[in-house]
Tab-separated table of C-alpha atoms and ligand atoms in Angstrom:
chain	number	residue	atom	x	y	z
P	1	MET	CA	131.363	140.564	98.807
P	2	VAL	CA	129.793	139.648	95.511
P	3	GLN	CA	130.717	136.050	96.092
P	4	LYS	CA	128.989	136.174	99.603
P	5	LEU	CA	125.879	137.740	98.143
P	6	ARG	CA	125.554	135.104	95.475
P	7	LYS	CA	126.033	132.476	98.114
P	8	ASN	CA	123.197	133.971	100.339
P	9	PHE	CA	120.892	134.272	97.294
P	10	ALA	CA	121.347	130.767	96.205
P	11	TYR	CA	118.197	129.589	94.358
P	12	CYS	CA	117.014	126.197	93.165
P	13	LEU	CA	114.957	125.847	90.031
P	14	GLY	CA	112.651	122.804	89.998
P	15	ILE	CA	111.026	121.204	86.996
P	16	GLU	CA	107.936	119.041	87.516
P	17	SER	CA	106.725	116.751	84.600
P	18	THR	CA	105.558	113.411	85.997
P	19	ALA	CA	102.124	113.322	84.333
P	20	ASP	CA	99.843	115.882	82.743
P	21	ASP	CA	101.422	119.098	84.310
P	22	PHE	CA	104.544	120.837	83.309
P	23	SER	CA	105.633	123.236	86.025
P	24	VAL	CA	108.762	125.214	87.054
P	25	GLY	CA	109.317	126.699	90.400
P	26	ILE	CA	112.076	128.755	92.012
P	27	VAL	CA	112.761	128.703	95.757
P	28	SER	CA	115.440	130.264	97.867
P	29	ALA	CA	117.746	128.396	100.252
P	30	ASP	CA	115.558	129.530	103.332
P	31	GLY	CA	112.390	128.206	101.676
P	32	LYS	CA	110.789	131.275	100.002
P	33	ILE	CA	108.865	130.439	97.046
P	34	LEU	CA	109.576	133.030	94.379
P	35	SER	CA	107.580	131.515	91.458
P	36	ASN	CA	105.522	128.395	90.632
P	37	VAL	CA	104.379	128.502	87.051
P	38	ILE	CA	102.227	125.458	85.946
P	39	SER	CA	100.951	124.640	82.520
P	40	ALA	CA	98.357	121.877	82.354
P	41	TYR	CA	97.816	119.373	79.448
P	42	ILE	CA	94.110	118.815	79.203
P	43	PRO	CA	93.168	115.901	76.828
P	44	GLU	CA	90.432	116.513	74.487
P	45	GLU	CA	88.716	113.428	75.844
P	46	GLY	CA	89.505	110.450	77.912
P	47	GLY	CA	92.550	110.022	80.212
P	48	ILE	CA	96.056	111.189	79.805
P	49	HIS	CA	98.060	109.796	76.838
P	50	PRO	CA	101.700	109.921	78.025
P	51	ARG	CA	103.240	110.682	74.716
P	52	GLU	CA	100.628	113.504	73.926
P	53	ALA	CA	101.420	114.908	77.414
P	54	ALA	CA	105.094	114.647	76.822
P	55	ARG	CA	104.702	116.638	73.527
P	56	HIS	CA	102.795	119.396	75.414
P	57	HIS	CA	105.581	119.601	78.000
P	58	ALA	CA	108.224	119.922	75.248
P	59	GLN	CA	106.168	122.581	73.548
P	60	VAL	CA	105.571	124.700	76.627
P	61	ALA	CA	108.982	124.124	78.498
P	62	GLY	CA	110.690	127.326	77.081
P	63	GLU	CA	107.845	129.632	77.753
P	64	VAL	CA	107.158	128.282	81.365
P	65	LEU	CA	110.787	128.556	82.154
P	66	GLU	CA	110.917	132.173	81.018
P	67	ARG	CA	107.663	133.099	82.978
P	68	ALA	CA	109.153	131.331	86.088
P	69	PHE	CA	112.257	133.682	85.907
P	70	GLN	CA	110.260	136.704	85.219
P	71	LYS	CA	107.892	136.164	88.127
P	72	ALA	CA	110.857	135.316	90.413
P	73	GLY	CA	112.692	138.414	89.423
P	74	ILE	CA	116.010	136.700	88.990
P	75	THR	CA	118.235	135.726	86.097
P	76	PRO	CA	119.395	132.094	85.128
P	77	LYS	CA	122.822	132.881	86.642
P	78	ASP	CA	121.303	133.298	90.083
P	79	ILE	CA	120.415	129.663	90.010
P	80	ALA	CA	122.609	127.477	92.161
P	81	VAL	CA	121.065	124.086	91.478
P	82	VAL	CA	118.531	122.492	89.079
P	83	ALA	CA	116.139	119.958	90.374
P	84	PHE	CA	113.722	117.667	88.444
P	85	SER	CA	111.101	115.095	89.261
P	86	GLN	CA	113.018	111.840	88.509
P	87	GLY	CA	109.950	109.613	89.289
P	88	PRO	CA	107.605	108.012	89.958
P	89	GLY	CA	105.569	108.828	86.889
P	90	LEU	CA	104.900	108.322	83.173
P	91	GLY	CA	108.026	107.496	81.085
P	92	PRO	CA	107.767	110.077	78.153
P	93	CYS	CA	106.626	112.898	80.593
P	94	LEU	CA	109.424	112.197	82.933
P	95	ARG	CA	111.995	112.030	80.253
P	96	THR	CA	110.891	115.440	78.777
P	97	GLY	CA	111.428	117.161	82.196
P	98	ALA	CA	114.838	115.309	82.825
P	99	THR	CA	115.993	116.527	79.349
P	100	ALA	CA	115.148	119.994	79.955
P	101	ALA	CA	116.813	119.827	83.409
P	102	ARG	CA	119.946	118.251	82.064
P	103	ALA	CA	120.288	120.943	79.450
P	104	LEU	CA	119.675	123.808	81.838
P	105	ALA	CA	122.063	122.530	84.459
P	106	SER	CA	124.702	121.846	81.844
P	107	TYR	CA	124.379	125.251	80.222
P	108	LEU	CA	124.490	126.998	83.645
P	109	ASN	CA	127.173	124.850	84.881
P	110	VAL	CA	125.464	123.966	88.165
P	111	PRO	CA	124.688	120.584	89.723
P	112	LEU	CA	121.621	118.566	88.994
P	113	VAL	CA	119.271	116.954	91.692
P	114	GLY	CA	116.859	114.200	90.823
P	115	VAL	CA	113.787	114.339	93.206
P	116	ASN	CA	111.197	111.998	94.231
P	117	HIS	CA	107.915	113.293	93.314
P	118	CYS	CA	106.080	111.893	96.528
P	119	VAL	CA	108.771	113.161	98.923
P	120	ALA	CA	108.314	116.628	97.199
P	121	HIS	CA	104.554	116.595	97.960
P	122	ILE	CA	105.329	115.858	101.669
P	123	GLU	CA	108.065	118.575	101.880
P	124	ILE	CA	106.219	121.460	100.270
P	125	GLY	CA	103.260	120.701	102.518
P	126	LYS	CA	105.593	120.823	105.591
P	127	LEU	CA	106.908	124.201	104.357
P	128	THR	CA	103.669	125.830	103.527
P	129	GLU	CA	101.733	124.467	106.566
P	130	GLN	CA	104.585	124.698	108.981
P	131	ALA	CA	104.026	121.006	109.853
P	132	LYS	CA	106.959	119.285	111.435
P	133	ASP	CA	106.406	115.620	111.744
P	134	PRO	CA	103.137	114.811	110.023
P	135	VAL	CA	101.124	111.699	108.882
P	136	THR	CA	100.688	112.570	105.374
P	137	LEU	CA	97.675	111.490	103.100
P	138	TYR	CA	98.528	112.121	99.416
P	139	VAL	CA	95.555	111.669	97.246
P	140	SER	CA	95.675	112.500	93.437
P	141	GLY	CA	94.921	111.235	89.970
P	142	GLY	CA	97.805	108.739	90.093
P	143	ASN	CA	98.578	108.324	93.879
P	144	THR	CA	96.829	107.281	97.130
P	145	ILE	CA	99.439	106.953	99.911
P	146	VAL	CA	99.464	107.296	103.729
P	147	ALA	CA	103.028	107.961	104.819
P	148	ALA	CA	105.116	109.183	107.702
P	149	PHE	CA	108.733	109.545	108.584
P	150	GLU	CA	110.117	106.618	110.634
P	151	ALA	CA	113.515	104.836	110.794
P	152	LYS	CA	115.125	107.500	108.692
P	153	ARG	CA	112.733	107.167	105.792
P	154	TYR	CA	109.314	108.192	104.722
P	155	CYS	CA	107.401	104.915	105.333
P	156	VAL	CA	104.439	104.076	103.463
P	157	PHE	CA	101.764	102.861	105.916
P	158	GLY	CA	99.150	102.337	103.538
P	159	GLU	CA	98.524	102.662	99.739
P	160	THR	CA	96.041	101.589	96.982
P	161	LEU	CA	96.421	98.230	95.748
P	162	ASP	CA	94.856	99.076	92.285
P	163	ILE	CA	93.751	102.530	91.131
P	164	ALA	CA	94.161	105.830	92.934
P	165	ILE	CA	91.219	107.431	94.466
P	166	GLY	CA	91.347	110.488	92.036
P	167	ASN	CA	91.365	108.053	89.037
P	168	CYS	CA	88.199	106.146	90.536
P	169	LEU	CA	86.296	109.549	90.863
P	170	ASP	CA	87.417	110.629	87.219
P	171	VAL	CA	86.357	107.299	85.637
P	172	PHE	CA	83.042	107.408	87.350
P	173	ALA	CA	82.680	111.197	86.169
P	174	ARG	CA	83.185	110.153	82.569
P	175	GLU	CA	80.928	107.164	82.817
P	176	ALA	CA	78.228	109.486	84.023
P	177	GLY	CA	78.861	111.755	81.178
P	178	PHE	CA	80.216	114.802	83.082
P	179	LYS	CA	82.010	117.389	81.120
P	180	GLN	CA	84.888	119.457	82.627
P	181	LYS	CA	83.578	123.132	82.320
P	182	GLU	CA	86.089	125.837	82.683
P	183	GLY	CA	88.763	123.329	84.050
P	184	LYS	CA	86.548	122.277	86.807
P	185	PRO	CA	88.028	118.822	87.975
P	186	PHE	CA	85.720	115.887	87.899
P	187	GLY	CA	86.171	115.390	91.581
P	188	ALA	CA	84.920	118.802	92.219
P	189	ILE	CA	81.815	118.087	89.978
P	190	ILE	CA	81.097	114.851	92.129
P	191	GLU	CA	81.657	116.834	95.361
P	192	GLN	CA	79.071	119.380	94.392
P	193	LEU	CA	76.417	116.677	93.252
P	194	ALA	CA	77.188	114.809	96.532
P	195	THR	CA	75.884	117.681	98.643
P	196	GLN	CA	72.517	117.015	97.360
P	197	GLY	CA	72.736	113.239	98.173
P	198	LYS	CA	70.176	111.790	100.615
P	199	GLU	CA	70.470	108.117	100.479
P	200	LEU	CA	73.544	106.117	101.393
P	201	ILE	CA	73.617	103.256	98.714
P	202	PRO	CA	75.687	100.184	100.031
P	203	LEU	CA	78.865	99.873	98.092
P	204	PRO	CA	81.916	97.674	98.514
P	205	TYR	CA	84.227	98.942	101.382
P	206	VAL	CA	87.699	97.425	100.793
P	207	VAL	CA	90.458	97.940	103.208
P	208	LYS	CA	93.031	95.080	103.269
P	209	GLY	CA	95.372	95.403	106.382
P	210	MET	CA	96.647	99.049	105.896
P	211	ASP	CA	95.957	98.915	102.117
P	212	LEU	CA	92.912	100.088	100.015
P	213	SER	CA	91.341	99.010	96.830
P	214	PHE	CA	89.061	101.056	94.756
P	215	SER	CA	88.435	99.084	91.752
P	216	GLY	CA	85.594	96.943	93.163
P	217	LEU	CA	83.853	100.122	94.467
P	218	LEU	CA	84.243	101.760	91.117
P	219	THR	CA	82.815	98.704	89.136
P	220	ALA	CA	79.881	98.504	91.581
P	221	VAL	CA	79.032	102.198	91.327
P	222	ILE	CA	79.250	102.269	87.600
P	223	GLN	CA	76.977	99.251	87.415
P	224	LEU	CA	74.316	101.003	89.624
P	225	LEU	CA	74.697	104.094	87.386
P	226	HIS	CA	73.874	102.162	84.210
P	227	LYS	CA	70.760	100.425	85.948
P	228	GLY	CA	69.431	103.868	86.233
P	229	LYS	CA	67.581	102.959	89.571
P	230	TYR	CA	69.449	105.475	91.757
P	231	ARG	CA	69.594	109.393	91.634
P	232	LEU	CA	72.980	110.592	90.342
P	233	GLU	CA	73.462	112.871	93.508
P	234	ASP	CA	72.968	109.813	95.734
P	235	LEU	CA	75.512	107.677	93.759
P	236	CYS	CA	77.989	110.631	94.057
P	237	TYR	CA	77.326	110.942	97.706
P	238	SER	CA	77.638	107.140	98.434
P	239	LEU	CA	80.917	106.990	96.314
P	240	GLN	CA	82.443	109.695	98.351
P	241	GLU	CA	81.217	108.504	101.782
P	242	VAL	CA	82.488	105.006	101.027
P	243	ALA	CA	85.905	105.993	99.464
P	244	PHE	CA	86.637	108.737	102.023
P	245	SER	CA	85.692	106.622	104.970
P	246	MET	CA	88.285	103.997	103.649
P	247	LEU	CA	91.018	106.811	103.425
P	248	THR	CA	90.161	108.121	106.860
P	249	GLU	CA	90.241	104.672	108.627
P	250	VAL	CA	93.772	104.035	107.322
P	251	THR	CA	94.964	107.452	108.083
P	252	GLU	CA	93.558	107.173	111.632
P	253	ARG	CA	95.396	103.891	112.102
P	254	ALA	CA	98.619	105.216	110.859
P	255	LEU	CA	98.174	108.041	113.243
P	256	ALA	CA	97.438	105.907	116.190
P	257	HIS	CA	100.432	103.590	115.289
P	258	THR	CA	103.110	106.335	114.800
P	259	GLU	CA	101.700	108.709	117.406
P	260	LYS	CA	102.378	111.669	115.242
P	261	PRO	CA	101.148	115.048	116.263
P	262	GLU	CA	99.837	116.123	112.909
P	263	ILE	CA	97.947	115.145	109.779
P	264	LEU	CA	98.738	116.826	106.334
P	265	LEU	CA	96.478	116.288	103.378
P	266	THR	CA	97.742	116.945	99.906
P	267	GLY	CA	97.250	116.006	96.214
P	268	GLY	CA	94.350	117.223	93.946
P	269	VAL	CA	91.769	115.296	95.985
P	270	ALA	CA	92.711	117.393	99.155
P	271	ALA	CA	90.630	120.067	97.832
P	272	ASN	CA	87.459	118.003	98.791
P	273	LYS	CA	85.520	119.536	101.752
P	274	ARG	CA	83.874	116.293	102.824
P	275	LEU	CA	87.439	114.482	102.865
P	276	GLN	CA	88.756	117.340	104.790
P	277	THR	CA	85.849	117.146	107.534
P	278	MET	CA	86.290	113.476	108.016
P	279	LEU	CA	90.052	113.899	108.517
P	280	ASP	CA	89.710	116.794	110.750
P	281	SER	CA	87.439	114.970	113.108
P	282	ILE	CA	89.749	112.047	113.584
P	283	ALA	CA	92.627	114.496	114.125
P	284	ASN	CA	90.621	116.072	116.697
P	285	GLU	CA	89.968	112.619	118.421
P	286	HIS	CA	93.771	112.180	118.557
P	287	ASP	CA	94.653	115.854	119.681
P	288	ALA	CA	96.525	116.022	116.432
P	289	LYS	CA	96.833	119.190	114.210
P	290	PHE	CA	95.140	118.973	110.810
P	291	SER	CA	96.339	120.883	107.734
P	292	VAL	CA	95.398	120.956	104.146
P	293	VAL	CA	98.031	121.958	101.565
P	294	PRO	CA	96.715	124.992	99.482
P	295	LYS	CA	95.729	123.991	95.977
P	296	GLU	CA	98.652	125.569	94.127
P	297	PHE	CA	101.013	123.354	96.089
P	298	ALA	CA	98.859	120.332	96.434
P	299	LEU	CA	98.562	119.814	92.781
P	300	ASP	CA	101.767	118.704	90.846
P	301	ASN	CA	104.040	121.875	90.827
P	302	GLY	CA	107.554	122.905	90.202
P	303	ALA	CA	107.995	124.580	93.626
P	304	MET	CA	107.819	121.331	95.386
P	305	ILE	CA	110.625	119.852	93.290
P	306	ALA	CA	112.616	122.996	93.738
P	307	TRP	CA	112.161	122.761	97.581
P	308	ALA	CA	112.884	119.053	97.888
P	309	GLY	CA	115.864	119.584	95.473
P	310	MET	CA	117.058	122.432	97.742
P	311	LEU	CA	116.820	120.251	100.955
P	312	ALA	CA	118.790	117.324	99.265
P	313	PHE	CA	121.392	119.795	97.879
P	314	GLN	CA	121.924	121.478	101.200
P	315	HIS	CA	122.681	118.051	102.527
P	316	GLY	CA	125.406	117.055	99.923
P	317	ILE	CA	123.133	115.182	97.386
P	318	THR	CA	123.520	115.829	93.640
P	319	THR	CA	122.624	113.547	90.832
P	320	SER	CA	125.300	113.087	88.026
P	321	VAL	CA	124.121	112.897	84.506
P	322	GLU	CA	124.832	109.267	84.267
P	323	GLU	CA	122.550	108.633	87.363
P	324	SER	CA	119.905	111.075	86.080
P	325	PHE	CA	117.778	108.378	84.157
P	326	VAL	CA	114.226	108.598	85.088
P	327	ARG	CA	112.734	106.089	87.673
P	328	LEU	CA	109.134	105.219	86.743
P	329	LYS	CA	108.473	103.111	89.875
P	330	TRP	CA	110.688	104.992	92.415
P	331	ARG	CA	109.171	104.159	95.703
P	332	LEU	CA	109.054	106.694	98.588
P	333	GLU	CA	110.827	104.633	101.069
P	334	GLU	CA	113.729	104.037	98.932
P	335	VAL	CA	114.668	107.674	99.246
P	336	HIS	CA	117.476	108.761	101.469
P	337	ILE	CA	116.290	111.754	103.677
P	338	PRO	CA	119.376	113.138	105.457
P	339	TRP	CA	117.717	116.483	106.276
P	340	ILE	CA	115.428	115.099	108.898
P	341	LYS	CA	116.736	114.208	112.300
P	342	GLU	CA	115.031	111.410	114.092
P	343	ALA	CA	113.162	112.588	117.222
U	1	ATP	P1	99.774	112.811	90.489
U	1	ATP	O1	100.847	112.826	89.419
U	1	ATP	O2	100.277	113.475	91.713
U	1	ATP	O3	99.030	111.651	90.613
U	1	ATP	P2	97.577	114.124	89.093
U	1	ATP	O4	97.924	115.128	88.047
U	1	ATP	O5	97.098	112.870	88.558
U	1	ATP	O6	98.766	113.942	89.895
U	1	ATP	P3	96.310	116.122	90.715
U	1	ATP	O7	96.399	117.072	89.709
U	1	ATP	O8	97.148	116.109	92.091
U	1	ATP	O9	96.507	114.596	90.106
U	1	ATP	O10	94.823	115.853	91.110
U	1	ATP	C1	93.832	115.611	90.165
U	1	ATP	C2	92.836	114.768	90.793
U	1	ATP	O11	92.145	115.523	91.895
U	1	ATP	C3	91.698	114.323	89.799
U	1	ATP	O12	91.437	112.968	89.957
U	1	ATP	C4	90.562	115.138	90.258
U	1	ATP	O13	89.314	114.783	89.887
U	1	ATP	C5	90.778	115.399	91.743
U	1	ATP	N1	90.062	116.471	92.407
U	1	ATP	C6	90.204	117.808	92.175
U	1	ATP	N2	89.360	118.581	92.832
U	1	ATP	C7	88.613	117.626	93.602
U	1	ATP	C8	87.686	117.755	94.620
U	1	ATP	N3	87.165	118.959	95.119
U	1	ATP	N4	87.222	116.579	95.214
U	1	ATP	C9	87.722	115.397	94.848
U	1	ATP	N5	88.647	115.309	93.922
U	1	ATP	C10	88.997	116.264	93.326
U	2	FE2	FE1	101.536	114.524	92.330
């Protein structure tokens, strides 16, 4: 009886540490999210310094783990499997999470599962939004990807050829001298100013095939900023209109090509209302359902790693310690996805 109970209550603990967040989540075998504790590293100024972020992760790991157990109301011996983000991401940050995961799995004597960060973003979104087979637009500080399941893989239909959309917004915000007050992200500050924009200033719109490029747009908008000829509100408005139209065009083409019934929007930039409105309108045109992943699960979080780890584990995938080296450039389409049956 005890054995059976333990089996029914098998939990996966997931550790996320690809970039500036260290997070631990715990999920049950049937997809209940018991806890999701996130500790963000906020640099004093400038962008993320990988080694500083890794130092933050090592410092907070013990406390974040403890809080995740407390919130979930379970003890370490209830854990059946430990998952960790194996890539893609920043080397020092990934290695800190992987070390914590290896130590915990070995101490608890349970299997380890290395999870692809991008797969985890898609799977947690499907879980929380009850999406079955979406075209996903994943837009964050480090990623800009349009993906959907096809031929046994999550295929990347479009992606950035240079910088990510979130990075583009953040660099512009720093150039404009914005300060992050009370943890308000730069993208949200731009969004607010953009609502007072009136004039659409011409800026480079670069879509090449299905891929996107934001670096020319960023250079152009920074040049105009320093010329001082335009209102800041109009620059924010124009930057958003152009960048989000590019994202919407590529997402719509992926939707038309795959004929999927849903669009799922995730990542930190998913919080943007203007981007949501643009995607919602193309979803309507194609009779597709549109969902936005709630912020807690759209940002980098441990629960998504736990859930993707649980899916993999339930389908016989585990990662030996020898294979648990971090994979900085691990691409989405390289991941084996046995838990989805082709339609
Ligand atoms: P990843 O490792 O997935 O790339 P990250 O830590 O770089 O993650 P997230 O935390 O997912 O990124 O997202 C942060 C990005 O989201 C930042 O670029 C931030 O400016 C942007 N962002 C947050 N809120 C908004 C908003 N309302 N509008 C536009 N961008 C936003
Ligand atoms: Fe992410």
